[in-house]
CSV table of C-alpha atoms in Angstrom, one decimal:
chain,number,residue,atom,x,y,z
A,29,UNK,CA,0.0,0.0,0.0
A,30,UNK,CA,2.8,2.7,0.4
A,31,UNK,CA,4.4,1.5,-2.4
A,32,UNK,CA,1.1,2.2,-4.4
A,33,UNK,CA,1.3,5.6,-2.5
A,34,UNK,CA,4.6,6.7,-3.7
A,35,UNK,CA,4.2,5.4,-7.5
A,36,UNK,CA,0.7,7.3,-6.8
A,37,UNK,CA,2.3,10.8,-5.6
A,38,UNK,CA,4.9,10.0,-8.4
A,39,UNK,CA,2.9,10.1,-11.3
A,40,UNK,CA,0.5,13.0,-10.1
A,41,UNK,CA,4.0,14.6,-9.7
A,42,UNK,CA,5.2,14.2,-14.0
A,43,UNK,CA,1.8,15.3,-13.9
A,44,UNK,CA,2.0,17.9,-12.6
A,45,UNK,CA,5.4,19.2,-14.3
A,46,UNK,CA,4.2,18.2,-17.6
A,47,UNK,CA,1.7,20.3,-17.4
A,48,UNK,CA,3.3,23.5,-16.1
A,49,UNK,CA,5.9,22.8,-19.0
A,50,UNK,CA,3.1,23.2,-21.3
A,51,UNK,CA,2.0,26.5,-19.4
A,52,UNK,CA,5.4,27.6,-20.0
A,53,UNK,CA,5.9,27.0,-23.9
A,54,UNK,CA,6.0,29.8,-26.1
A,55,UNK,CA,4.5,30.1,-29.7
A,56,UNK,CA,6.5,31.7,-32.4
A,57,UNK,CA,4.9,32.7,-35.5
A,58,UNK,CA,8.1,33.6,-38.0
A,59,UNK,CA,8.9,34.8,-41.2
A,60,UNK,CA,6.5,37.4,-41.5
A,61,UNK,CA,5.5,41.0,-42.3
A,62,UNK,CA,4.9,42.1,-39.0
A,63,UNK,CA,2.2,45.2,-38.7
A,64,UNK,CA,2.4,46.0,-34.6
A,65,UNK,CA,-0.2,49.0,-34.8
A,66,UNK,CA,2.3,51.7,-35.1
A,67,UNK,CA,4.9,52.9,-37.6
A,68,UNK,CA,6.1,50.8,-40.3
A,69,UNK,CA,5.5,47.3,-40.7
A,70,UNK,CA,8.7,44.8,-39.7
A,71,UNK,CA,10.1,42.5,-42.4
A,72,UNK,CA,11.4,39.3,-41.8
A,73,UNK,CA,9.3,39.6,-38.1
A,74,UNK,CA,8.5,37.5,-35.5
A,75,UNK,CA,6.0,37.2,-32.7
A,76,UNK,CA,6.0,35.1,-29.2
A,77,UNK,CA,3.2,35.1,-26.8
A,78,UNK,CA,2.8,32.2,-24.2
A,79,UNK,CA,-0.2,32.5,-21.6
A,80,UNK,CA,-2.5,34.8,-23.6
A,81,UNK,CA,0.0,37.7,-23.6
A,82,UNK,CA,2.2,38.9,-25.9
A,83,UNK,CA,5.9,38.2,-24.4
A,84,UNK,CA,8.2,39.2,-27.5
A,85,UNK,CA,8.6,40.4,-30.7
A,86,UNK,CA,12.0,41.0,-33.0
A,87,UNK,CA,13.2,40.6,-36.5
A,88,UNK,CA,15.3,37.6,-38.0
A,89,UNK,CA,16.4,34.7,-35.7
A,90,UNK,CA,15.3,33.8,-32.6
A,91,UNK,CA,15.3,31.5,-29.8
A,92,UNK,CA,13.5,27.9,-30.8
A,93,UNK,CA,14.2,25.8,-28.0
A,94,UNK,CA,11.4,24.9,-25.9
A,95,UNK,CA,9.0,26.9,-28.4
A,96,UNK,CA,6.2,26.1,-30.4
A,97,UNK,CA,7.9,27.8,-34.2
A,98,UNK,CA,5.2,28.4,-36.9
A,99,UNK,CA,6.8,29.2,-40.3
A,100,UNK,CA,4.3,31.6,-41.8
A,101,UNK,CA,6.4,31.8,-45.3
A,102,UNK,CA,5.9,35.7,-45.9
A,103,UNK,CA,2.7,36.2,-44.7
A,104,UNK,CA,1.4,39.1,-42.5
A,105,UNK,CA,0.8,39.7,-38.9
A,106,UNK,CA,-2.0,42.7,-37.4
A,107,UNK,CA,-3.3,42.7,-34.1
A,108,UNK,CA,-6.8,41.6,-33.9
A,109,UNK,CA,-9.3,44.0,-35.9
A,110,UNK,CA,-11.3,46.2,-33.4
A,111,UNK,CA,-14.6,47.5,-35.0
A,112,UNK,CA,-15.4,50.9,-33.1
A,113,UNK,CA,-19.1,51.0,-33.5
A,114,UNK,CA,-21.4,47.7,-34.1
A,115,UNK,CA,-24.8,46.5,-32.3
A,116,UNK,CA,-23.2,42.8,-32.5
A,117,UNK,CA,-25.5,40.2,-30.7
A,118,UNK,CA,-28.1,42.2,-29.8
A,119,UNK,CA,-31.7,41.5,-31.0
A,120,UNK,CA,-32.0,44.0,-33.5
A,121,UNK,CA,-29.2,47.1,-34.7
A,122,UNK,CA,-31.1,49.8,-32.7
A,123,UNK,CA,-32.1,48.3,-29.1
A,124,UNK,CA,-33.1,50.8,-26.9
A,125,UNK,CA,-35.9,51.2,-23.9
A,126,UNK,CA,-38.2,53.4,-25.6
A,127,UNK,CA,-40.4,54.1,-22.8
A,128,UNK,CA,-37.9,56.9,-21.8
A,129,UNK,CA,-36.2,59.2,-24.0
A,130,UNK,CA,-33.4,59.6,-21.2
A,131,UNK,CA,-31.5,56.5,-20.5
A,132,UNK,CA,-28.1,56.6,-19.7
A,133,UNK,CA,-28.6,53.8,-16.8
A,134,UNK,CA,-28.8,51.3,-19.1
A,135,UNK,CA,-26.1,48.8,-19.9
A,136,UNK,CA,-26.0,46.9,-23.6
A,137,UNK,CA,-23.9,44.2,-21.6
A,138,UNK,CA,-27.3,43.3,-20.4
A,139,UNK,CA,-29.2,42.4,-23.8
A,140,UNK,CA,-26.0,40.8,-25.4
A,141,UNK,CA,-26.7,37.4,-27.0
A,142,UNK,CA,-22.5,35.7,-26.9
A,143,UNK,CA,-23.7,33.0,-29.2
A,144,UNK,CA,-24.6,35.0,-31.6
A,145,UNK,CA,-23.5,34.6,-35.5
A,146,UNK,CA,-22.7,38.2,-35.7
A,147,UNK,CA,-19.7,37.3,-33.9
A,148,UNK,CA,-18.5,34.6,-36.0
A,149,UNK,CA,-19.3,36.4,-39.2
A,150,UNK,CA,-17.1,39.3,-37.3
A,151,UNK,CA,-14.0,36.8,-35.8
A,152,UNK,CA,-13.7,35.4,-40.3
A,153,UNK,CA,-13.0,38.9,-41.2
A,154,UNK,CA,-9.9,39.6,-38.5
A,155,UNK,CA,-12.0,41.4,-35.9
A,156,UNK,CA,-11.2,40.2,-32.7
A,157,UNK,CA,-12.2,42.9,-30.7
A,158,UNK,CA,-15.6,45.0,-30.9
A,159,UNK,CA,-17.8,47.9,-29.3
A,160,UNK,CA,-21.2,46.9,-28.6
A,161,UNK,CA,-23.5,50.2,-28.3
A,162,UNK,CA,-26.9,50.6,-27.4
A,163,UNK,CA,-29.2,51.8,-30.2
A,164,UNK,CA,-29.9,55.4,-31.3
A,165,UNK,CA,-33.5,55.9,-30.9
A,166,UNK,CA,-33.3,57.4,-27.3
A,167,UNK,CA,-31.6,61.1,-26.5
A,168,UNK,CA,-29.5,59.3,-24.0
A,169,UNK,CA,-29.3,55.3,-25.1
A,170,UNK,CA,-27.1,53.9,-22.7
A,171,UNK,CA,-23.7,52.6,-21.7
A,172,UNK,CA,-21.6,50.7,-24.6
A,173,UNK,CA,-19.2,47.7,-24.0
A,174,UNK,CA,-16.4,46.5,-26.0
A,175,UNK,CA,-16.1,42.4,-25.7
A,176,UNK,CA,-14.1,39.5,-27.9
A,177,UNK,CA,-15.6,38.2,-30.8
A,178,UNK,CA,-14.7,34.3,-29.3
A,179,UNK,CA,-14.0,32.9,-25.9
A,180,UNK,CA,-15.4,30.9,-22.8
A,181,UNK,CA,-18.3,33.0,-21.9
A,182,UNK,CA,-19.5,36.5,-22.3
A,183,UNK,CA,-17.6,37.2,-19.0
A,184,UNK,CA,-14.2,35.6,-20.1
A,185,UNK,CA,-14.7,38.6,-23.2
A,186,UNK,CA,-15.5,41.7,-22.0
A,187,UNK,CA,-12.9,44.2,-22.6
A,188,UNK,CA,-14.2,47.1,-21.0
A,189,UNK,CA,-17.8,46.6,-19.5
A,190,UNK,CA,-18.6,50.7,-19.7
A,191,UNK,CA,-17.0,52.1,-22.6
A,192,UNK,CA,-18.9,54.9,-24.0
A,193,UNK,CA,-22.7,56.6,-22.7
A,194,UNK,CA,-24.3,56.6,-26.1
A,195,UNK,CA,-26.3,60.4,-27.0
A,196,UNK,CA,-27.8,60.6,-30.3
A,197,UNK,CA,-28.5,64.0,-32.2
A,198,UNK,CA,-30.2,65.1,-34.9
A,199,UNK,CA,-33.5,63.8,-36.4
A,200,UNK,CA,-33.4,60.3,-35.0
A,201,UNK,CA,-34.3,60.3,-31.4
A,202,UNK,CA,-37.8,62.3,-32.0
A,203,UNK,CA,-38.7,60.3,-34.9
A,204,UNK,CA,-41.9,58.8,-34.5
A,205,UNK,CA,-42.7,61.3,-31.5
A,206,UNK,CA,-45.6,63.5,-31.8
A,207,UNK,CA,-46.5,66.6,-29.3
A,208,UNK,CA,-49.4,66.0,-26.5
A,209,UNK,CA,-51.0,69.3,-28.2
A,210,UNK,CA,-54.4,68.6,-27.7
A,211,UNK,CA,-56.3,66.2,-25.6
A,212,UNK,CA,-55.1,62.8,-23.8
A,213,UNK,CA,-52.1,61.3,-24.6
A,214,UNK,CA,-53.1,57.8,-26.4
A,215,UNK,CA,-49.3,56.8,-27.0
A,216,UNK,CA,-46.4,56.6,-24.8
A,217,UNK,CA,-44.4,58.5,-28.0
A,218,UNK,CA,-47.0,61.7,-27.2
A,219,UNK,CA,-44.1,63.0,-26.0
A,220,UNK,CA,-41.1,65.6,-26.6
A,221,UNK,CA,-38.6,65.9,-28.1
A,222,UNK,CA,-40.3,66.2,-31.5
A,223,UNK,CA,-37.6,68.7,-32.8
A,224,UNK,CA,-33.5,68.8,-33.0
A,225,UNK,CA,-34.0,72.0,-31.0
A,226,UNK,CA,-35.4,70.2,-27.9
A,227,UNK,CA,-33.1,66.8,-28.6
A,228,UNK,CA,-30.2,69.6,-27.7
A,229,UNK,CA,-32.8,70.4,-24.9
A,230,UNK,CA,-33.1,67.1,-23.7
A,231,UNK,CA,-29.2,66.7,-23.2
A,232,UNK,CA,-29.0,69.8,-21.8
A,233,UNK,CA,-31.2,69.5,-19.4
A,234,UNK,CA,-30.0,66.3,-18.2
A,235,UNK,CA,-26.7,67.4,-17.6
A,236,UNK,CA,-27.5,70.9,-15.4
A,237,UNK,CA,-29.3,68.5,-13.1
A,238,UNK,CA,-26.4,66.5,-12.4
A,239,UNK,CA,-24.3,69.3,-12.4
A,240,UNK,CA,-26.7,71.0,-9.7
A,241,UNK,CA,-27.0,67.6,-8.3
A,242,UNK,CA,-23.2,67.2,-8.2
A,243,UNK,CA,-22.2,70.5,-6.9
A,244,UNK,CA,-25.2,71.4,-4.7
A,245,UNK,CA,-26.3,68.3,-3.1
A,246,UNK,CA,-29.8,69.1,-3.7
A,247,UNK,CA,-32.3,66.9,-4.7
A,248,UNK,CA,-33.4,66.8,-8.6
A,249,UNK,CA,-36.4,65.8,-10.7
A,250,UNK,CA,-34.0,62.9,-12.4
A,251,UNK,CA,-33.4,59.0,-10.8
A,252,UNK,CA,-30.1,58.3,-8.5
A,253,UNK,CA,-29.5,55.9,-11.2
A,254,UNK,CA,-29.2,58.6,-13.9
A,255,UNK,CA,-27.4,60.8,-12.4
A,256,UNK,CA,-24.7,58.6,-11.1
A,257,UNK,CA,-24.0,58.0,-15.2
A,258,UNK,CA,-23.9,61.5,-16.1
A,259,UNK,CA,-21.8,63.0,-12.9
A,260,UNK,CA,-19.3,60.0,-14.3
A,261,UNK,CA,-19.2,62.2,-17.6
A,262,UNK,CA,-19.0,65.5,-16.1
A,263,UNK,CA,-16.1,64.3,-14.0
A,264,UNK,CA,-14.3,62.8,-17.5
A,265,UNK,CA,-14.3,59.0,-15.7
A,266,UNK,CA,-16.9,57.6,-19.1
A,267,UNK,CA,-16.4,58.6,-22.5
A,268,UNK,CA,-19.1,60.8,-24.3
A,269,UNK,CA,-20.2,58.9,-27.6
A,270,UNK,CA,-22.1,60.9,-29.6
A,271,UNK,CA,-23.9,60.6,-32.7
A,272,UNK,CA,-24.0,63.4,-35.3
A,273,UNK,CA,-23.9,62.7,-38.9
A,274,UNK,CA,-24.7,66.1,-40.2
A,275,UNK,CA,-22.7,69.4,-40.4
A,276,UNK,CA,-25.3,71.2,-37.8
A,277,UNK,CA,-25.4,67.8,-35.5
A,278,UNK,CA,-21.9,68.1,-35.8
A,279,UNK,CA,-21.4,71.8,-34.4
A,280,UNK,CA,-24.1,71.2,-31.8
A,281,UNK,CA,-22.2,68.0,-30.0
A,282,UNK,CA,-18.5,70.3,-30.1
A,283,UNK,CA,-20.8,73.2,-28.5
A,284,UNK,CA,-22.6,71.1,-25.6
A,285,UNK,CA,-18.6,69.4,-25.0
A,286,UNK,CA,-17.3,72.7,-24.9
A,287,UNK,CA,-20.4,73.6,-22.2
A,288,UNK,CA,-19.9,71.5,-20.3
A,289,UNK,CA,-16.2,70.4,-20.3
A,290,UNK,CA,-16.5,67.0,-21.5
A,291,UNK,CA,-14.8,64.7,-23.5
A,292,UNK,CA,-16.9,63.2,-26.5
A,293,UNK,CA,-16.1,61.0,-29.7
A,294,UNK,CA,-18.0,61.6,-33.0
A,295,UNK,CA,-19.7,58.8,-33.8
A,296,UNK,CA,-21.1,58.9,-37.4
A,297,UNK,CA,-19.5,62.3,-38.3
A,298,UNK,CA,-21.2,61.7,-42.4
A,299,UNK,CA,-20.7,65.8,-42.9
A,300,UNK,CA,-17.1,66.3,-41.0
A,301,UNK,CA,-15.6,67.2,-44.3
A,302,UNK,CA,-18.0,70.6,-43.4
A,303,UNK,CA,-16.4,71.3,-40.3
A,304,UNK,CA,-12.6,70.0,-40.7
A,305,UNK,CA,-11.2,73.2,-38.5
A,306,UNK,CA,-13.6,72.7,-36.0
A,307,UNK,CA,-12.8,69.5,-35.5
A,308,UNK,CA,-8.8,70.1,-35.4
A,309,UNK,CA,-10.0,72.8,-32.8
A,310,UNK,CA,-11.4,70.9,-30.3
A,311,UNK,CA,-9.1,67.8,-31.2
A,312,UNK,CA,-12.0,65.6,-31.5
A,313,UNK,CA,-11.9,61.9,-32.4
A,314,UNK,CA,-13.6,60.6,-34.8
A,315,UNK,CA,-15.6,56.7,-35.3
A,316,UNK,CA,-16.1,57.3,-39.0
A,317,UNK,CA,-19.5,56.4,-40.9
A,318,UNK,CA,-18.5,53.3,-42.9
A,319,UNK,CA,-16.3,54.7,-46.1
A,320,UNK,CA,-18.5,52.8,-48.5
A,321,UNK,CA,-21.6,54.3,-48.1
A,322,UNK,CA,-22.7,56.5,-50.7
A,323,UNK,CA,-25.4,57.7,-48.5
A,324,UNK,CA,-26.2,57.4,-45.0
A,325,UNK,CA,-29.2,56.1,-44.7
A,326,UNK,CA,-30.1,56.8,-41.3
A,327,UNK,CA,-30.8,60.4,-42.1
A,328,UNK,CA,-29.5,61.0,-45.6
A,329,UNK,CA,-26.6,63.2,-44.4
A,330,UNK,CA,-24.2,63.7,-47.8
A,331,UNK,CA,-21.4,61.6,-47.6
A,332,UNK,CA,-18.5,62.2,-49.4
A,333,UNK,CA,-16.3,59.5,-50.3
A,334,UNK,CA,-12.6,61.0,-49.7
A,335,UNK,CA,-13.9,61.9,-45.9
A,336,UNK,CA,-11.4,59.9,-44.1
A,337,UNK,CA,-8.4,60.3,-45.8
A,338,UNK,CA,-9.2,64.4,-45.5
A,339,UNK,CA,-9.4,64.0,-41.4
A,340,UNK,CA,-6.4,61.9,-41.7
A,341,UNK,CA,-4.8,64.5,-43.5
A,342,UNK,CA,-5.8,67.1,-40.9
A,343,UNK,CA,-4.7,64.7,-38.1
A,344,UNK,CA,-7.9,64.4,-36.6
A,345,UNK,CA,-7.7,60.9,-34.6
A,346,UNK,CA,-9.7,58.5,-37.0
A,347,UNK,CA,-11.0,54.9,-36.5
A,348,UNK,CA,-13.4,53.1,-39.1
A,349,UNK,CA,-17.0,51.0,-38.4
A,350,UNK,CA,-19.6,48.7,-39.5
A,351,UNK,CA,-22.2,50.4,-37.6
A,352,UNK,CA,-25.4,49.2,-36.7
A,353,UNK,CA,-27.8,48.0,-39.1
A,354,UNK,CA,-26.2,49.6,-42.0
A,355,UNK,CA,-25.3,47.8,-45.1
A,356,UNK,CA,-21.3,48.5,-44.8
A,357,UNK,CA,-18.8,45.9,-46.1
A,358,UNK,CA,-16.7,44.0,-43.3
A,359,UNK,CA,-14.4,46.0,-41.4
A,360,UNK,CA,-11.2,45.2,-43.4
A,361,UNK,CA,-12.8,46.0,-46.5
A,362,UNK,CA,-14.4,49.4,-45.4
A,363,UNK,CA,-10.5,50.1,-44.5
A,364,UNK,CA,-9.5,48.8,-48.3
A,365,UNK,CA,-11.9,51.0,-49.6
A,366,UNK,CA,-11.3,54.2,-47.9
A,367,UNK,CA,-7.5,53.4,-48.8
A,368,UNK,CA,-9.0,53.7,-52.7
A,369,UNK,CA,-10.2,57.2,-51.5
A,370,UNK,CA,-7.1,58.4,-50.7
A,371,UNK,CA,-6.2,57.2,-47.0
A,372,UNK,CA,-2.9,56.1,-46.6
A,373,UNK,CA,-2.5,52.4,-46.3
A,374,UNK,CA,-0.8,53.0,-42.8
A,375,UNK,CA,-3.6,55.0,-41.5
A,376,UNK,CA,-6.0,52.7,-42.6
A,377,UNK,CA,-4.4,49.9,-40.6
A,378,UNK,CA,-4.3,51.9,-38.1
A,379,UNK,CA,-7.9,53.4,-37.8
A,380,UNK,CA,-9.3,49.6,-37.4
A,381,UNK,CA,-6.3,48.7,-34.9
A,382,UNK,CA,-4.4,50.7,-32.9
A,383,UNK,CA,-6.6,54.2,-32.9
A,384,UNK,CA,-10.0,52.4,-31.8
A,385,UNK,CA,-8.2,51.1,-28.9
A,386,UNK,CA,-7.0,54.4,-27.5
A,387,UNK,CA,-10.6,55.9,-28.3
A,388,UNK,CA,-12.4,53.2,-26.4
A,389,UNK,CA,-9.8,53.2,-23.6
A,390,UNK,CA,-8.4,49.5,-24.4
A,391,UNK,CA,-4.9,50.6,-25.6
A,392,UNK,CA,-3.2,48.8,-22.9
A,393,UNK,CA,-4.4,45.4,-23.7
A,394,UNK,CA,-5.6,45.4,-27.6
A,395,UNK,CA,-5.0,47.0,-30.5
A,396,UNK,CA,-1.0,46.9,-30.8
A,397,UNK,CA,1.3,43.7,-31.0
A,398,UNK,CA,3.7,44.8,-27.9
A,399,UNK,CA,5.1,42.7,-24.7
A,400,UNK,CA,2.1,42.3,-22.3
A,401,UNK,CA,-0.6,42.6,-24.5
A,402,UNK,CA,-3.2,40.2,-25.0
A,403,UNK,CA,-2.0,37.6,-27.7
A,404,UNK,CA,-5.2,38.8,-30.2
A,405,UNK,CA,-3.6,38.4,-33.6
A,406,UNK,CA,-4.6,37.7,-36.8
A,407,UNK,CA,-2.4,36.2,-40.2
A,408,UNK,CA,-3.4,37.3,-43.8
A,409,UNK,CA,-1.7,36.1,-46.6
A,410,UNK,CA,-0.6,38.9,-47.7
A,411,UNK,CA,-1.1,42.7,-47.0
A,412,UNK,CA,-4.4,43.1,-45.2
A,413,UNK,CA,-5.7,46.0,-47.7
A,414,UNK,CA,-5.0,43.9,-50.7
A,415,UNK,CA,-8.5,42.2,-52.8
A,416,UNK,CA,-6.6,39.3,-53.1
A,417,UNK,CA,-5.5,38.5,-49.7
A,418,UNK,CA,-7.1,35.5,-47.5
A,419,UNK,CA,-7.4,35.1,-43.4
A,420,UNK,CA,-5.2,32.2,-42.6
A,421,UNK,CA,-5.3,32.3,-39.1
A,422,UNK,CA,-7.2,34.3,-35.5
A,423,UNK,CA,-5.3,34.1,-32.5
A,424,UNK,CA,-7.6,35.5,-29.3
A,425,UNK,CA,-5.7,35.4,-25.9
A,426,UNK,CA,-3.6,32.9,-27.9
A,427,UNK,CA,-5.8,30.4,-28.3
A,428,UNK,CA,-6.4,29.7,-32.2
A,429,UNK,CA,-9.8,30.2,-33.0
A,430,UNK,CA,-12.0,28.0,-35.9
A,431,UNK,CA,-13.3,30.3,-39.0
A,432,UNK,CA,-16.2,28.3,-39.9
């Protein structure tokens, strides 16, 4: 019997030590074009990552003992795709609670389906990373999220779990709405706003009561829940997403930021070509309307084709989209097109990589190949931007995930 103890205690001991070996191996994928995010792409590159993280990366030889080497004969190496704006497993591309125009409590974590195809169709074009936003039918929609486009569980993916509070201007939130003018209400969408003037309004308002909330400590005609969201905007700890498509939308999101001292991204932004010096001015970013739409067709704003490559130009901080419900090509190829409209290759890369992570406040885990990042990386053929190129392999925390 102790003999049978010791062989027992023996085994579970290679075990044991087989297994953290395993832990401990690195992958090398070699002989590549290597794209980290930034700057110019690495010939004859290479990149390690062991335990979902990024540990290494170099040019020419390295070490192979003890590693796992993958020849990839000349192909090239991005970090995983992010796609700044989608409504990717939800139940339909503009999910909001529509019994309030005022929302901001709201959480799209909560209505995400992970088993969705969305994400799958998403994970075969390179994007590995995506943000999820609430819909745009309410002034204030809601909080975003970015997750993974594969993994364990919805949990095991999420990124960031509050990424952006959605407000939409413009036409869109009092669409459908009609003014209680005369008589009983007989709809719950009797209701203001009805105009852009009091969608402005709407934010507005919302935002002086959790200032006076914030500041005075008095009570206000607005829920706890609400105004916890928006005193985390005034006091710059959640990101500003707003949607405006056309020039006037446009001017009226960089006036209520520069009200109220908060930072916003453009979401949309169809008409910036209008407004190029504003936009320099308040050093605004930018989550482009998808490049290949010749017109948007949320609220017919006039989109001109050449519209990224001119904010590019300007050095306005640029990242591409899908967007939600809106018949855009996958994210790669929305890049590959905007490249045909003058944006540098470089800067197209970039705008689906490196620049959606910094605007969605991810940088430090996604969006660039660098030691301690997570091991999200994706193999093309050949250059990314190409029409010819193919998606050989997804790596997400460095697990290799299947394409079909």
């Amino acid at each position: 019997m102790k003999r049978l103890s010791l062989m027992t205690c023996a085994a579970w001991l290679t075990c044991l030590a087989a297994s953290a070996f395993a832990q401990e191996r690195r992958t090398v994928l070699y002989n590549a074009t290597v794209f980290t995010g930034k700057g110019a792409p690495i010939e004859n590159g290479w990149v390690a990552f062991q335990n979902g993280r990024i540990t290494e990366l170099g040019k020419g030889a390295f070490e192979k003992k003890g590693v796992k080497a993958i020849d990839l004969k000349g192909a090239w190496i991005t970090p995983g795709l992010i796609d700044a704006n989608t409504s990717l497993g939800l139940p339909s591309p503009h999910e909001n609670e529509q019994s309030d125009e005022v929302t901001p409590q709201i959480r799209v974590l909560d209505a995400i389906d992970p088993e969705s195809d969305d994400f799958r169709k998403a994970l075969r074009h390179g994007v590995t990373s995506a943000y999820v936003a609430p819909g745009g039918f309410n002034v204030f929609g809601g909080i975003g999220a970015v997750i993974k486009t594969a993994g364990p569980s919805l949990g095991d993916r999420i990124v960031k779990a509050e990424s952006g509070l959605r407000v939409t201007m413009g036409a869109l939130p009092s669409a459908g709405n009609g003014p209680p003018r005369f008589g009983m209400p007989t709809s719950i969408y009797n209701r203001r706003p009805t105009t852009r003037m009091a969608v402005v309004w709407e934010v507005r308002n919302a935002f002086y009561k959790a200032m006076q909330s914030r500041d005075s400590g008095k009570p206000v005609k607005l829920r706890d829940d609400k105004l916890a969201v928006l005193r985390k905007v005034l006091d710059k700890k959640l990101l500003l997403r707003m949607t405006a498509r056309q020039e006037h939308d446009i001017r009226s999101a960089l006036r209520l930021a520069e009200e109220f001292g908060i930072d916003i991204v453009l979401d949309g932004a169809s008409e910036a070509y209008y407004v190029l010096d504003y936009l320099i001015a308040a050093k605004t970013p930018v989550v482009l309307t998808p490049p290949s739409l010749q017109r948007d067709p949320i609220d017919r704003s006039r989109v001109q084709l050449d519209t990224a490559a001119l904010l590019a130009k300007k050095g306005v901080p640029l990242a591409l989209q899908t967007g939600q419900g809106l018949a855009s090509l996958a994210l790669v190829h929305e890049a590959a097109f905007a490249v045909r409209q003058g944006l540098p290759r470089q800067a197209a890369l970039e705008a689906i990589t490196s620049v959606p992570a910094r605007i969605l406040g991810i940088q430090d885990r996604v969006g660039t190949l660098a030691k301690g990042r997570d091991a999200d990386i994706v193999v093309w053929s050949e250059h990314p931007l190409r029409r010819t190129t193919q998606l050989r392999h997804v790596f997400i925390d460095g697990q290799e995930r299947q394409l079909r």
